[in-house]
Every structure is written in structure tokens, then in C-alpha cells.
Amino acid sequence: MKMSGGVEWGLHCCVVLSAADEPVVAAKLADLHDVSPTYLAKQLQLLSRAGLVRAAPGQSGGYLLTRPATEITVLDVVEAIDGSQPAFRCTEVRRRGPMAIPPERCDTPCPIAQVMDSADRAWRESLRAVTIGALAATVTATTPRELLDSARAWLSA
Amino acid sequence: MKMSGGVEWGLHCCVVLSAADEPVVAAKLADLHDVSPTYLAKQLQLLSRAGLVRAAPGQSGGYLLTRPATEITVLDVVEAIDGSQPAFRCTEVRRRGPMAIPPERCDTPCPIAQVMDSADRAWRESLRAVTIGALAATVTATTPRELLDSARAWLSA
DNA sequence: GATTATTTACTCGGATACAGTGTGTCCGAGTGCGTTAGG
DNA sequence: CCTAACGCACTCGGACACACTGTATCCGAGTAAATAATC
């Protein structure tokens, strides 16, 4: 099981965007993180479709958050990029093969699927509890002031 | 994000094995669940490597659990088949690009990785809380007696 | 009749092809800004 | 001097190849049981 590597990029981009008041161009975000510009563009488009960021077209355009960073959860970003479907999908093995349980007697969901769904909910709940704003706060608290300032300056340049 | 479909098969197989006192042949498990025999063999080999099941070779051989079903957690099976690595892998984007944080100042782990790891732990904890024995108990409790008996009979045939 | 070497059929195990999704890339449509011509 | 139309450069958006992991498969090595010959 492996989640799309674009999730990490998307989260970093959202944190950066939360600190910028002006639209930031996709290419600049790619340069900052030293990743493929075209592929990161794809991820940003996914964020745009999900309504988390807004694309300002035209000259001096770029991306900016649509909501305050404290109202965007990590789960939002993960689901926008990696999809919202659970990792485990029950194929109802019970109803197949020679010992198949007849569908009319299958009133209760498969116990295995129940366990998996429960774990999946716990995972999502854990991600929903943290917002981009909280992430940004941690970053600003743990990073030396000078680095933050120089980064912001480089971003505006 | 998608987990290997073999996980579902492996769990079903473990539940079946917990109800059988004699070794069960891989081909019979495949027939029972109506899945690819050769591919399910691969999953059983993974379970064998992980030490969850034991392969009895030779005539009248087959697979059987190495421990009581109540001492095998769902997480054990998931990790045996799907691997134990977390879904999210931090690539340390902070240390790349023009605004890279120098490694010597990177004493605290990346906040994003922290959140992801926390969610991953919650997920694993949820799966660790349920054993194959508990699953089997639920199955026996929710499935009509006659179906269980016929299934056991078919398995021994 | 008991013992033992042999044959046999069956099991699992690892090495080998195919497919689907994720990864990475490209070019075209659309939009705001700067310029310039006109009033 | 102000206004408005124009062109342009820049932006994002969706359509297009490539790669890697997961899926599915096959054949060979090993083992326990059944068999038959021997003592």
C-alpha cells in the first residue's frame, strides 16, 4: 500500500500558500520544492477541482487558498489528491464459490470489511483533526526566523 | 491509495483455517473463494514467510495456522501480505530546493510526516485490536448453522 | 507377519510474463496587463 | 489629457507517453504416504 507522492507536495504547497498573501505561480512552487513543475501542476489542478485552492489566470496570476488555512484539514488535501475511496474494498467473497451465502441471507456486512472500515475511519479522523493552519504554525515555530524571512522574500521576488 | 486485494483473500483464508483442525490445501481454499489458485498460493506463501501459517508438504499436506487464532491479529495478516511500510514516506522536501533548510538545523521531524505517522499508528492500532479468532466468532454467530456445517463438510471432502 | 527400500503422487516454493495505475510530460485555450491609437 | 480598443505574454487546463508495482501464471524441488519386495 502506497499513497501518491503528490500528497506530500500538495501539503507543502498549501502550507506555503497559507503564508503568502499574493497568488503564487505553480512554477515557483515547483522551484521552491525542487520537483517536476509539470507534475506538480497536475496536483495543483486536483486541489483546484476539489475547491481548496483557486487558480488566478492571466498575467501575475497563480494559486491561492480559497479558505483560511485553519479551515482546511490535512484530510481535505489527502482526499483531493489521492482520492476519497477507502484503501480496502470488499469484494464480497462470501457470495462466491460453491459455499456462497445466498444474498438474501447476507443482511449483515462482512466482518472483515467492518474491521477495515473502522480502521479507515480512525485514520481519516486523525487526519481531519489537523489543519493546514496548525501545520503552518508548527513550521513557523520550529524554523529560525531568518530562514522564514528569506523564504518569503524569495517567494515574492 | 489502494491496498493489495490479496489481503482480503488472506484474511478469509485465515478465518477458514481457524475452523479447520486438519491441513487445508491451497487449491481447496481457492475453489472455496472462487479466486485464482496460483495467485492465492502466492499470498499463502507470504503468510508462511511471516510465520502466521505453516505449510505441511507431501501427500495430505496443506496449510495450517501456527498459533491460536486469538493470537493472530488482523494487522499481522495485513502486514504480511501488504508489507509493513507506512503508506506515506517523507522525502524531506525541506532539505531541497533554493530555500533548503540546512541538515544540521533539521533537528525536529517534518510536521507533515508527524501527522501522517500519527494517523498511520491509529490505523494500525485499530487493526491490531481485532484477532482472527474474533472474526471467526462473528462469522459463526451471524451465519446460519446449516451453512457452517455444510461448509465444514465440503472442506473435509 | 513385520520391516524396509522404493515408487509415486501430491504438496509447496521461487522464478517468470502481463496489466493497470501512478508518474511525468506536452501543447492548446483562456485571461489580465501593458501599449497605443483615437477622441 | 482621458478613453477604449488592441495585442501580447503569461497563466492554468486537459490530453498524451512512460515506468513501476501489483496481478496472474508456470514449472521445478521436496516430502509424506502407499506399495511391494525381502527377511
Short mmCIF file of C-alpha atoms (C1' of nucleotides) in Angstrom, two decimals:
data_model
loop_
_atom_site.label_atom_id
_atom_site.label_comp_id
_atom_site.label_asym_id
_atom_site.label_seq_id
_atom_site.Cartn_x
_atom_site.Cartn_y
_atom_site.Cartn_z
CA MET A 1 0.00 0.00 0.00
CA LYS A 2 1.41 3.31 -1.02
CA MET A 3 -0.15 6.73 -1.21
CA SER A 4 0.56 9.08 -4.08
CA GLY A 5 3.77 11.01 -3.62
CA GLY A 6 1.91 14.10 -4.79
CA VAL A 7 0.18 14.29 -1.41
CA GLU A 8 3.37 15.45 0.25
CA TRP A 9 3.89 18.12 -2.39
CA GLY A 10 0.31 19.26 -2.12
CA LEU A 11 0.55 19.65 1.64
CA HIS A 12 3.79 21.61 1.43
CA CYS A 13 2.26 23.85 -1.23
CA CYS A 14 -0.78 24.53 0.93
CA VAL A 15 1.43 25.49 3.86
CA VAL A 16 3.38 27.86 1.63
CA LEU A 17 0.21 29.34 0.20
CA SER A 18 -1.12 29.94 3.70
CA ALA A 19 1.84 32.22 4.35
CA ALA A 20 1.56 34.12 1.07
CA ASP A 21 -0.99 36.86 0.56
CA GLU A 22 -0.48 37.13 -3.18
CA PRO A 23 -1.08 34.43 -5.77
CA VAL A 24 1.90 32.11 -6.21
CA VAL A 25 2.76 30.68 -9.60
CA ALA A 26 2.94 26.91 -9.92
CA ALA A 27 6.42 27.05 -11.42
CA LYS A 28 7.67 28.96 -8.40
CA LEU A 29 6.27 26.37 -6.02
CA ALA A 30 7.99 23.68 -8.08
CA ASP A 31 11.31 25.50 -7.97
CA LEU A 32 11.00 26.03 -4.24
CA HIS A 33 10.50 22.34 -3.58
CA ASP A 34 12.76 21.18 -6.41
CA VAL A 35 10.16 18.91 -8.00
CA SER A 36 8.84 18.40 -11.52
CA PRO A 37 6.94 21.58 -12.45
CA THR A 38 4.53 19.90 -14.83
CA TYR A 39 3.65 17.11 -12.45
CA LEU A 40 3.15 19.46 -9.55
CA ALA A 41 0.86 21.45 -11.84
CA LYS A 42 -1.25 18.34 -12.10
CA GLN A 43 -1.56 18.08 -8.34
CA LEU A 44 -2.48 21.74 -8.05
CA GLN A 45 -5.20 21.17 -10.61
CA LEU A 46 -6.57 18.41 -8.40
CA LEU A 47 -6.58 20.79 -5.45
CA SER A 48 -8.34 23.33 -7.64
CA ARG A 49 -11.03 20.84 -8.65
CA ALA A 50 -11.58 19.98 -5.02
CA GLY A 51 -12.15 23.67 -4.30
CA LEU A 52 -9.26 24.01 -1.87
CA VAL A 53 -7.26 26.44 -3.97
CA ARG A 54 -8.27 28.91 -6.63
CA ALA A 55 -6.37 29.48 -9.85
CA ALA A 56 -5.96 33.15 -10.80
CA PRO A 57 -5.40 33.16 -14.55
CA GLY A 58 -3.68 35.74 -16.68
CA GLN A 59 -0.54 37.72 -16.08
CA SER A 60 0.55 37.98 -12.46
CA GLY A 61 -1.78 35.11 -11.70
CA GLY A 62 -1.12 32.00 -9.65
CA TYR A 63 -2.71 29.89 -6.94
CA LEU A 64 -4.17 30.98 -3.64
CA LEU A 65 -6.19 29.32 -0.92
CA THR A 66 -9.96 29.69 -1.08
CA ARG A 67 -10.43 29.46 2.67
CA PRO A 68 -8.48 30.36 5.80
CA ALA A 69 -5.77 27.79 6.42
CA THR A 70 -7.37 26.90 9.74
CA GLU A 71 -10.44 25.67 7.86
CA ILE A 72 -8.56 23.29 5.58
CA THR A 73 -7.75 19.92 7.08
CA VAL A 74 -4.97 17.60 6.08
CA LEU A 75 -7.64 15.08 5.16
CA ASP A 76 -9.05 17.52 2.63
CA VAL A 77 -5.73 17.67 0.83
CA VAL A 78 -5.16 13.92 1.01
CA GLU A 79 -8.58 13.14 -0.40
CA ALA A 80 -8.27 15.78 -3.10
CA ILE A 81 -5.04 14.30 -4.44
CA ASP A 82 -5.16 10.64 -3.50
CA GLY A 83 -8.90 10.13 -3.88
CA SER A 84 -11.52 9.58 -1.21
CA GLN A 85 -12.09 5.88 -1.73
CA PRO A 86 -11.04 3.64 1.16
CA ALA A 87 -7.89 1.56 0.65
CA PHE A 88 -9.76 -1.67 1.29
CA ARG A 89 -12.62 -2.66 -0.99
CA CYS A 90 -14.72 -5.65 -0.02
CA THR A 91 -15.42 -7.90 -2.99
CA GLU A 92 -17.98 -9.98 -1.10
CA VAL A 93 -16.11 -13.24 -1.30
CA ARG A 94 -18.85 -14.73 0.86
CA ARG A 95 -21.23 -14.75 -2.07
CA ARG A 96 -18.88 -16.57 -4.41
CA GLY A 97 -17.72 -20.12 -4.83
CA PRO A 98 -19.50 -23.40 -4.03
CA MET A 99 -20.25 -22.39 -0.44
CA ALA A 100 -21.64 -18.99 -1.37
CA ILE A 101 -24.01 -17.47 1.13
CA PRO A 102 -27.27 -16.64 -0.64
CA PRO A 103 -27.63 -12.85 -0.97
CA GLU A 104 -30.97 -12.79 0.83
CA ARG A 105 -29.29 -14.15 3.96
CA CYS A 106 -26.44 -11.63 3.72
CA ASP A 107 -28.09 -8.98 5.86
CA THR A 108 -25.05 -8.14 7.99
CA PRO A 109 -21.95 -6.67 6.34
CA CYS A 110 -18.83 -8.80 6.09
CA PRO A 111 -16.98 -8.68 9.44
CA ILE A 112 -13.67 -8.23 7.67
CA ALA A 113 -14.98 -5.20 5.84
CA GLN A 114 -16.28 -3.82 9.14
CA VAL A 115 -12.86 -4.02 10.74
CA MET A 116 -11.22 -2.40 7.75
CA ASP A 117 -13.78 0.36 7.59
CA SER A 118 -13.33 1.05 11.27
CA ALA A 119 -9.57 1.37 10.84
CA ASP A 120 -10.08 3.58 7.81
CA ARG A 121 -12.36 5.88 9.80
CA ALA A 122 -9.80 6.14 12.59
CA TRP A 123 -7.15 7.07 10.04
CA ARG A 124 -9.31 9.74 8.42
CA GLU A 125 -10.37 11.10 11.77
CA SER A 126 -6.75 11.51 12.73
CA LEU A 127 -6.03 13.45 9.55
CA ARG A 128 -9.16 15.54 9.91
CA ALA A 129 -8.01 16.72 13.32
CA VAL A 130 -5.10 18.71 11.92
CA THR A 131 -5.46 21.80 9.77
CA ILE A 132 -3.05 23.45 7.37
CA GLY A 133 -3.02 26.40 9.74
CA ALA A 134 -1.79 24.21 12.57
CA LEU A 135 0.93 22.82 10.33
CA ALA A 136 2.00 26.30 9.34
CA ALA A 137 2.11 27.34 12.98
CA THR A 138 4.40 24.44 13.80
CA VAL A 139 6.63 25.31 10.89
CA THR A 140 6.96 28.93 11.92
CA ALA A 141 7.61 27.88 15.50
CA THR A 142 10.38 25.41 14.68
CA THR A 143 12.11 27.24 11.84
CA PRO A 144 14.62 30.03 12.52
CA ARG A 145 13.23 33.49 11.82
CA GLU A 146 15.87 34.37 9.26
CA LEU A 147 15.06 31.35 7.10
CA LEU A 148 11.36 32.20 7.13
CA ASP A 149 12.09 35.79 6.11
CA SER A 150 14.44 34.83 3.31
CA ALA A 151 11.96 32.27 2.04
CA ARG A 152 9.19 34.83 1.98
CA ALA A 153 11.44 37.28 0.17
CA TRP A 154 12.44 34.68 -2.41
CA LEU A 155 8.79 33.86 -2.93
CA SER A 156 7.85 37.45 -3.68
CA ALA A 157 10.80 38.02 -5.98
CA MET B 1 -4.23 4.66 -2.38
CA LYS B 2 -5.15 1.03 -2.67
CA MET B 3 -4.18 -1.96 -0.64
CA SER B 4 -3.42 -5.29 -2.26
CA GLY B 5 -6.54 -7.29 -3.00
CA GLY B 6 -4.74 -10.34 -1.66
CA VAL B 7 -5.26 -9.03 1.87
CA GLU B 8 -8.95 -9.87 1.74
CA TRP B 9 -8.21 -13.37 0.50
CA GLY B 10 -5.59 -13.89 3.16
CA LEU B 11 -7.95 -12.86 5.93
CA HIS B 12 -10.71 -15.13 4.67
CA CYS B 13 -8.24 -17.99 4.43
CA CYS B 14 -7.05 -17.43 7.99
CA VAL B 15 -10.64 -17.47 9.24
CA VAL B 16 -11.27 -20.73 7.41
CA LEU B 17 -8.04 -22.23 8.71
CA SER B 18 -9.00 -21.30 12.25
CA ALA B 19 -12.07 -23.52 11.91
CA ALA B 20 -10.22 -26.47 10.38
CA ASP B 21 -8.17 -28.85 12.50
CA GLU B 22 -6.52 -30.57 9.56
CA PRO B 23 -4.23 -29.01 6.95
CA VAL B 24 -6.14 -27.42 4.09
CA VAL B 25 -4.76 -27.49 0.58
CA ALA B 26 -4.25 -24.18 -1.18
CA ALA B 27 -6.27 -25.29 -4.20
CA LYS B 28 -9.24 -26.05 -1.99
CA LEU B 29 -9.11 -22.60 -0.43
CA ALA B 30 -9.01 -21.11 -3.92
CA ASP B 31 -12.02 -23.14 -5.03
CA LEU B 32 -13.92 -22.21 -1.90
CA HIS B 33 -13.44 -18.49 -2.53
CA ASP B 34 -13.54 -18.75 -6.32
CA VAL B 35 -10.24 -16.95 -6.87
CA SER B 36 -7.11 -17.62 -8.89
CA PRO B 37 -5.43 -20.69 -7.33
CA THR B 38 -1.92 -19.73 -8.34
CA TYR B 39 -2.18 -16.19 -7.11
CA LEU B 40 -3.71 -17.19 -3.82
CA ALA B 41 -0.79 -19.60 -3.48
CA LYS B 42 1.47 -16.59 -3.62
CA GLN B 43 -0.39 -14.89 -0.79
CA LEU B 44 -0.24 -18.04 1.30
CA GLN B 45 3.49 -18.14 0.76
CA LEU B 46 3.68 -14.61 2.10
CA LEU B 47 1.73 -15.68 5.17
CA SER B 48 4.10 -18.61 5.52
CA ARG B 49 7.16 -16.39 5.36
CA ALA B 50 5.67 -14.17 8.03
CA GLY B 51 5.27 -17.22 10.25
CA LEU B 52 1.49 -16.98 10.53
CA VAL B 53 0.75 -20.25 8.77
CA ARG B 54 2.80 -23.38 8.31
CA ALA B 55 2.99 -25.37 5.10
CA ALA B 56 2.75 -29.12 5.55
CA PRO B 57 4.39 -30.64 2.49
CA GLY B 58 3.86 -34.04 0.93
CA GLN B 59 0.69 -36.01 0.41
CA SER B 60 -2.27 -34.99 2.55
CA GLY B 61 -0.40 -31.78 3.29
CA GLY B 62 -1.69 -28.24 3.22
CA TYR B 63 -1.68 -25.08 5.33
CA LEU B 64 -2.49 -24.66 8.97
CA LEU B 65 -2.18 -21.86 11.50
CA THR B 66 0.93 -21.79 13.64
CA ARG B 67 -0.78 -20.10 16.59
CA PRO B 68 -4.24 -20.00 18.13
CA ALA B 69 -6.49 -17.74 16.07
CA THR B 70 -6.95 -15.47 19.07
CA GLU B 71 -3.23 -14.68 18.98
CA ILE B 72 -3.20 -13.57 15.34
CA THR B 73 -4.29 -10.01 14.71
CA VAL B 74 -5.72 -8.59 11.52
CA LEU B 75 -2.70 -6.30 11.41
CA ASP B 76 -0.42 -9.34 11.28
CA VAL B 77 -2.12 -10.57 8.13
CA VAL B 78 -2.25 -7.12 6.54
CA GLU B 79 1.44 -6.51 7.14
CA ALA B 80 2.40 -9.99 5.98
CA ILE B 81 0.70 -9.52 2.60
CA ASP B 82 0.71 -5.79 2.00
CA GLY B 83 4.03 -5.03 3.65
CA SER B 84 4.72 -3.19 6.87
CA GLN B 85 5.94 0.08 5.42
CA PRO B 86 3.73 3.11 6.09
CA ALA B 87 1.72 4.45 3.16
CA PHE B 88 3.28 7.88 3.46
CA ARG B 89 7.01 8.27 3.05
CA CYS B 90 8.54 11.64 3.81
CA THR B 91 11.06 12.66 1.17
CA GLU B 92 12.34 15.61 3.22
CA VAL B 93 11.33 18.30 0.79
CA ARG B 94 12.52 20.81 3.34
CA ARG B 95 16.12 20.00 2.54
CA ARG B 96 15.76 20.52 -1.19
CA GLY B 97 15.50 23.50 -3.48
CA PRO B 98 16.90 27.01 -3.13
CA MET B 99 15.36 27.54 0.32
CA ALA B 100 16.58 24.21 1.67
CA ILE B 101 16.93 24.07 5.43
CA PRO B 102 20.48 23.02 6.27
CA PRO B 103 20.50 19.48 7.65
CA GLU B 104 22.19 20.50 10.88
CA ARG B 105 19.22 22.74 11.72
CA CYS B 106 16.72 19.99 10.89
CA ASP B 107 16.56 18.57 14.39
CA THR B 108 12.77 18.21 14.56
CA PRO B 109 10.98 15.84 12.16
CA CYS B 110 8.83 17.35 9.42
CA PRO B 111 5.40 18.27 10.87
CA ILE B 112 3.66 16.77 7.88
CA ALA B 113 5.39 13.46 8.42
CA GLN B 114 4.42 13.61 12.08
CA VAL B 115 0.74 13.97 11.26
CA MET B 116 0.90 11.16 8.73
CA ASP B 117 2.73 8.88 11.13
CA SER B 118 0.19 9.59 13.82
CA ALA B 119 -2.67 8.66 11.50
CA ASP B 120 -0.82 5.54 10.42
CA ARG B 121 -0.37 4.50 14.02
CA ALA B 122 -4.08 4.98 14.70
CA TRP B 123 -4.88 2.83 11.69
CA ARG B 124 -2.54 0.04 12.74
CA GLU B 125 -3.75 0.19 16.32
CA SER B 126 -7.30 -0.29 15.10
CA LEU B 127 -6.30 -3.35 13.10
CA ARG B 128 -4.22 -4.74 15.93
CA ALA B 129 -7.23 -4.70 18.24
CA VAL B 130 -9.06 -7.41 16.30
CA THR B 131 -7.91 -11.02 16.10
CA ILE B 132 -8.72 -13.74 13.60
CA GLY B 133 -10.44 -15.55 16.42
CA ALA B 134 -12.78 -12.62 17.00
CA LEU B 135 -13.57 -12.51 13.31
CA ALA B 136 -14.31 -16.22 13.27
CA ALA B 137 -16.58 -15.82 16.28
CA THR B 138 -18.55 -13.12 14.49
CA VAL B 139 -18.85 -15.30 11.43
CA THR B 140 -20.13 -18.28 13.38
CA ALA B 141 -22.55 -16.02 15.24
CA THR B 142 -24.06 -14.42 12.15
CA THR B 143 -24.07 -17.38 9.76
CA PRO B 144 -26.85 -19.99 9.87
CA ARG B 145 -25.77 -23.27 11.46
CA GLU B 146 -26.58 -25.38 8.42
CA LEU B 147 -24.33 -23.30 6.16
CA LEU B 148 -21.43 -23.64 8.58
CA ASP B 149 -21.89 -27.39 8.78
CA SER B 150 -22.11 -27.86 5.03
CA ALA B 151 -19.06 -25.67 4.54
CA ARG B 152 -17.07 -27.71 7.03
CA ALA B 153 -18.21 -30.91 5.36
CA TRP B 154 -17.24 -29.63 1.92
CA LEU B 155 -13.86 -28.60 3.27
CA SER B 156 -13.11 -32.09 4.61
CA ALA B 157 -14.28 -33.84 1.44
"C1'" DG C 1 3.73 -61.16 9.60
"C1'" DA C 2 6.96 -57.31 10.28
"C1'" DT C 3 10.45 -54.38 8.21
"C1'" DT C 4 12.48 -51.64 4.88
"C1'" DA C 5 13.71 -49.82 0.41
"C1'" DT C 6 11.21 -47.93 -3.48
"C1'" DT C 7 8.00 -45.76 -6.14
"C1'" DT C 8 4.60 -42.39 -6.60
"C1'" DA C 9 1.63 -38.76 -6.40
"C1'" DC C 10 0.95 -34.87 -4.16
"C1'" DT C 11 2.40 -30.64 -1.83
"C1'" DC C 12 4.68 -26.07 -1.62
"C1'" DG C 13 8.43 -22.60 -3.33
"C1'" DG C 14 10.61 -19.40 -6.26
"C1'" DA C 15 11.39 -17.60 -10.99
"C1'" DT C 16 8.79 -15.80 -14.97
"C1'" DA C 17 5.15 -12.81 -18.22
"C1'" DC C 18 1.07 -9.44 -18.40
"C1'" DA C 19 -1.76 -5.43 -16.91
"C1'" DG C 20 -3.31 -1.33 -14.54
"C1'" DT C 21 -2.37 2.72 -12.04
"C1'" DG C 22 0.66 6.20 -10.89
"C1'" DT C 23 4.31 9.30 -12.77
"C1'" DG C 24 5.95 12.59 -15.77
"C1'" DT C 25 5.36 15.50 -19.97
"C1'" DC C 26 3.46 18.27 -23.61
"C1'" DC C 27 0.72 21.64 -26.14
"C1'" DG C 28 -3.67 24.39 -26.55
"C1'" DA C 29 -7.46 27.59 -24.52
"C1'" DG C 30 -8.31 31.48 -21.68
"C1'" DT C 31 -7.39 35.86 -19.14
"C1'" DG C 32 -5.48 40.05 -17.20
"C1'" DC C 33 -1.99 43.64 -18.20
"C1'" DG C 34 0.57 46.99 -20.92
"C1'" DT C 35 0.51 49.59 -25.05
"C1'" DT C 36 -1.14 52.57 -28.35
"C1'" DA C 37 -4.18 54.89 -31.27
"C1'" DG C 38 -8.07 57.84 -31.22
"C1'" DG C 39 -11.24 61.36 -29.34
"C1'" DC D 1 -5.35 64.54 -21.09
"C1'" DC D 2 -8.67 60.70 -20.93
"C1'" DT D 3 -10.73 56.62 -23.05
"C1'" DA D 4 -11.06 52.49 -25.33
"C1'" DA D 5 -9.58 49.02 -28.41
"C1'" DC D 6 -5.81 46.00 -29.42
"C1'" DG D 7 -2.02 42.78 -28.97
"C1'" DC D 8 0.74 40.13 -26.03
"C1'" DA D 9 2.79 37.47 -22.64
"C1'" DC D 10 1.67 34.87 -19.12
"C1'" DT D 11 -1.38 31.78 -16.65
"C1'" DC D 12 -3.89 27.36 -16.00
"C1'" DG D 13 -6.41 23.16 -18.07
"C1'" DG D 14 -6.86 18.82 -20.21
"C1'" DA D 15 -4.93 15.24 -23.46
"C1'" DC D 16 -0.78 12.29 -24.30
"C1'" DA D 17 3.57 8.69 -23.42
"C1'" DC D 18 6.48 6.06 -19.96
"C1'" DA D 19 7.57 3.28 -15.74
"C1'" DC D 20 6.84 0.70 -11.91
"C1'" DT D 21 4.21 -2.12 -8.70
"C1'" DG D 22 0.57 -5.36 -8.38
"C1'" DT D 23 -1.62 -9.34 -10.73
"C1'" DA D 24 -1.60 -13.71 -12.63
"C1'" DT D 25 0.92 -17.79 -14.15
"C1'" DC D 26 4.09 -21.65 -14.76
"C1'" DC D 27 7.34 -25.35 -13.78
"C1'" DG D 28 10.81 -27.47 -10.59
"C1'" DA D 29 12.36 -29.17 -5.71
"C1'" DG D 30 10.93 -31.58 -1.67
"C1'" DT D 31 8.17 -34.61 1.31
"C1'" DA D 32 4.95 -37.88 3.36
"C1'" DA D 33 2.29 -41.70 2.28
"C1'" DA D 34 1.28 -46.02 -0.14
"C1'" DT D 35 3.41 -50.09 -2.14
"C1'" DA D 36 5.87 -54.09 -2.75
"C1'" DA D 37 9.77 -56.89 -2.05
"C1'" DT D 38 12.57 -59.04 1.49
"C1'" DC D 39 13.76 -61.21 5.97
#
